[in-house]
Amino acid sequence: MNSSVRSLPKGKVGFTFRPMSKKAAAKKDAERRDDAEAVMADILKTRGLASRIAEECGIQRQAVYQWKRVPIERVHQIAPLVGMSPTKLRPDIFKR
């Protein structure tokens, strides 16, 4: 056995899992919501994309412009249109 490698005592794990505090979890969730809103803003800036999304979803273009984030029930419908994964569209719902 190599002298520089130490083995752990039997039954011991090499790391300690510490759950995230409620405050840290809330902050991370807020960041994910902000990311989802930024993605929607980028989608709306792309010329003609709101019209394509509206057509695919069977709704009016103005309804798409009212979205702050992609609605959960539309994520899998819109992901192929914009070329993004559901995780990228709604990181607050589809956590990594």
PDB file of C-alpha atoms in Angstrom:
ATOM      1  CA  MET A   1       0.000   0.000   0.000  1.00  0.00           C
ATOM      2  CA  ASN A   2       1.247   3.482  -0.839  1.00  0.00           C
ATOM      3  CA  SER A   3       2.352   5.318   2.305  1.00  0.00           C
ATOM      4  CA  SER A   4       0.749   8.607   1.189  1.00  0.00           C
ATOM      5  CA  VAL A   5      -2.742   7.072   0.944  1.00  0.00           C
ATOM      6  CA  ARG A   6      -4.691   6.767   4.189  1.00  0.00           C
ATOM      7  CA  SER A   7      -7.746   4.621   4.454  1.00  0.00           C
ATOM      8  CA  LEU A   8     -10.766   5.641   6.477  1.00  0.00           C
ATOM      9  CA  PRO A   9     -11.869   3.606   9.472  1.00  0.00           C
ATOM     10  CA  LYS A  10     -14.463   0.985   8.656  1.00  0.00           C
ATOM     11  CA  GLY A  11     -17.965   2.471   8.341  1.00  0.00           C
ATOM     12  CA  LYS A  12     -16.758   6.071   7.926  1.00  0.00           C
ATOM     13  CA  VAL A  13     -17.624   8.236   4.944  1.00  0.00           C
ATOM     14  CA  GLY A  14     -15.046  10.571   3.383  1.00  0.00           C
ATOM     15  CA  PHE A  15     -17.286  13.643   3.504  1.00  0.00           C
ATOM     16  CA  THR A  16     -19.935  15.178   5.704  1.00  0.00           C
ATOM     17  CA  PHE A  17     -23.325  16.159   4.307  1.00  0.00           C
ATOM     18  CA  ARG A  18     -24.726  19.341   5.800  1.00  0.00           C
ATOM     19  CA  PRO A  19     -28.208  20.356   4.726  1.00  0.00           C
ATOM     20  CA  MET A  20     -28.590  23.869   3.363  1.00  0.00           C
ATOM     21  CA  SER A  21     -30.062  26.423   5.737  1.00  0.00           C
ATOM     22  CA  LYS A  22     -33.552  27.745   4.995  1.00  0.00           C
ATOM     23  CA  LYS A  23     -32.107  31.176   4.268  1.00  0.00           C
ATOM     24  CA  ALA A  24     -29.551  29.785   1.800  1.00  0.00           C
ATOM     25  CA  ALA A  25     -32.215  27.611   0.138  1.00  0.00           C
ATOM     26  CA  ALA A  26     -34.533  30.623  -0.249  1.00  0.00           C
ATOM     27  CA  LYS A  27     -31.702  32.635  -1.791  1.00  0.00           C
ATOM     28  CA  LYS A  28     -30.918  29.854  -4.269  1.00  0.00           C
ATOM     29  CA  ASP A  29     -34.607  29.555  -5.234  1.00  0.00           C
ATOM     30  CA  ALA A  30     -34.773  33.323  -5.808  1.00  0.00           C
ATOM     31  CA  GLU A  31     -31.722  33.109  -8.070  1.00  0.00           C
ATOM     32  CA  ARG A  32     -33.388  30.337 -10.074  1.00  0.00           C
ATOM     33  CA  ARG A  33     -36.546  32.442 -10.490  1.00  0.00           C
ATOM     34  CA  ASP A  34     -34.427  35.379 -11.652  1.00  0.00           C
ATOM     35  CA  ASP A  35     -32.685  33.095 -14.162  1.00  0.00           C
ATOM     36  CA  ALA A  36     -36.055  31.915 -15.498  1.00  0.00           C
ATOM     37  CA  GLU A  37     -37.211  35.520 -15.918  1.00  0.00           C
ATOM     38  CA  ALA A  38     -33.976  36.438 -17.717  1.00  0.00           C
ATOM     39  CA  VAL A  39     -34.430  33.523 -20.133  1.00  0.00           C
ATOM     40  CA  MET A  40     -37.986  34.669 -20.897  1.00  0.00           C
ATOM     41  CA  ALA A  41     -36.751  38.228 -21.514  1.00  0.00           C
ATOM     42  CA  ASP A  42     -34.175  36.872 -23.983  1.00  0.00           C
ATOM     43  CA  ILE A  43     -36.864  34.844 -25.762  1.00  0.00           C
ATOM     44  CA  LEU A  44     -39.076  37.917 -26.156  1.00  0.00           C
ATOM     45  CA  LYS A  45     -36.166  39.944 -27.566  1.00  0.00           C
ATOM     46  CA  THR A  46     -35.644  37.442 -30.378  1.00  0.00           C
ATOM     47  CA  ARG A  47     -37.568  38.664 -33.387  1.00  0.00           C
ATOM     48  CA  GLY A  48     -40.481  36.457 -34.413  1.00  0.00           C
ATOM     49  CA  LEU A  49     -40.015  33.935 -31.616  1.00  0.00           C
ATOM     50  CA  ALA A  50     -43.034  35.080 -29.593  1.00  0.00           C
ATOM     51  CA  SER A  51     -45.221  34.610 -32.684  1.00  0.00           C
ATOM     52  CA  ARG A  52     -43.861  31.101 -33.254  1.00  0.00           C
ATOM     53  CA  ILE A  53     -44.418  30.209 -29.594  1.00  0.00           C
ATOM     54  CA  ALA A  54     -47.974  31.573 -29.707  1.00  0.00           C
ATOM     55  CA  GLU A  55     -48.731  29.628 -32.874  1.00  0.00           C
ATOM     56  CA  GLU A  56     -47.319  26.400 -31.422  1.00  0.00           C
ATOM     57  CA  CYS A  57     -49.305  26.825 -28.191  1.00  0.00           C
ATOM     58  CA  GLY A  58     -52.514  27.928 -29.913  1.00  0.00           C
ATOM     59  CA  ILE A  59     -52.654  31.262 -28.090  1.00  0.00           C
ATOM     60  CA  GLN A  60     -52.301  34.918 -29.064  1.00  0.00           C
ATOM     61  CA  ARG A  61     -48.892  36.570 -29.297  1.00  0.00           C
ATOM     62  CA  GLN A  62     -49.903  39.164 -26.689  1.00  0.00           C
ATOM     63  CA  ALA A  63     -50.413  36.367 -24.162  1.00  0.00           C
ATOM     64  CA  VAL A  64     -46.788  35.279 -24.636  1.00  0.00           C
ATOM     65  CA  TYR A  65     -45.589  38.825 -23.939  1.00  0.00           C
ATOM     66  CA  GLN A  66     -47.420  38.760 -20.593  1.00  0.00           C
ATOM     67  CA  TRP A  67     -45.410  35.794 -19.335  1.00  0.00           C
ATOM     68  CA  LYS A  68     -42.693  36.541 -16.781  1.00  0.00           C
ATOM     69  CA  ARG A  69     -41.499  32.939 -17.024  1.00  0.00           C
ATOM     70  CA  VAL A  70     -42.411  30.084 -19.316  1.00  0.00           C
ATOM     71  CA  PRO A  71     -45.478  28.412 -17.754  1.00  0.00           C
ATOM     72  CA  ILE A  72     -44.771  24.950 -16.395  1.00  0.00           C
ATOM     73  CA  GLU A  73     -47.390  23.336 -18.624  1.00  0.00           C
ATOM     74  CA  ARG A  74     -45.733  24.859 -21.734  1.00  0.00           C
ATOM     75  CA  VAL A  75     -42.063  24.101 -20.997  1.00  0.00           C
ATOM     76  CA  HIS A  76     -41.834  20.840 -22.961  1.00  0.00           C
ATOM     77  CA  GLN A  77     -43.753  22.392 -25.861  1.00  0.00           C
ATOM     78  CA  ILE A  78     -41.501  25.467 -26.067  1.00  0.00           C
ATOM     79  CA  ALA A  79     -38.083  23.901 -25.354  1.00  0.00           C
ATOM     80  CA  PRO A  80     -37.584  22.523 -28.902  1.00  0.00           C
ATOM     81  CA  LEU A  81     -38.698  25.822 -30.458  1.00  0.00           C
ATOM     82  CA  VAL A  82     -36.107  27.889 -28.622  1.00  0.00           C
ATOM     83  CA  GLY A  83     -33.400  25.204 -28.617  1.00  0.00           C
ATOM     84  CA  MET A  84     -33.076  25.075 -24.826  1.00  0.00           C
ATOM     85  CA  SER A  85     -33.509  22.326 -22.303  1.00  0.00           C
ATOM     86  CA  PRO A  86     -36.375  22.476 -19.779  1.00  0.00           C
ATOM     87  CA  THR A  87     -33.721  22.920 -17.077  1.00  0.00           C
ATOM     88  CA  LYS A  88     -32.485  26.088 -18.787  1.00  0.00           C
ATOM     89  CA  LEU A  89     -36.024  27.431 -19.363  1.00  0.00           C
ATOM     90  CA  ARG A  90     -37.215  26.865 -15.786  1.00  0.00           C
ATOM     91  CA  PRO A  91     -34.276  26.275 -13.432  1.00  0.00           C
ATOM     92  CA  ASP A  92     -36.595  27.014 -10.510  1.00  0.00           C
ATOM     93  CA  ILE A  93     -38.698  23.936 -11.336  1.00  0.00           C
ATOM     94  CA  PHE A  94     -36.263  21.531 -13.014  1.00  0.00           C
ATOM     95  CA  LYS A  95     -33.391  21.687 -10.534  1.00  0.00           C
ATOM     96  CA  ARG A  96     -29.965  20.424 -11.481  1.00  0.00           C
TER      97      ARG A  96
END
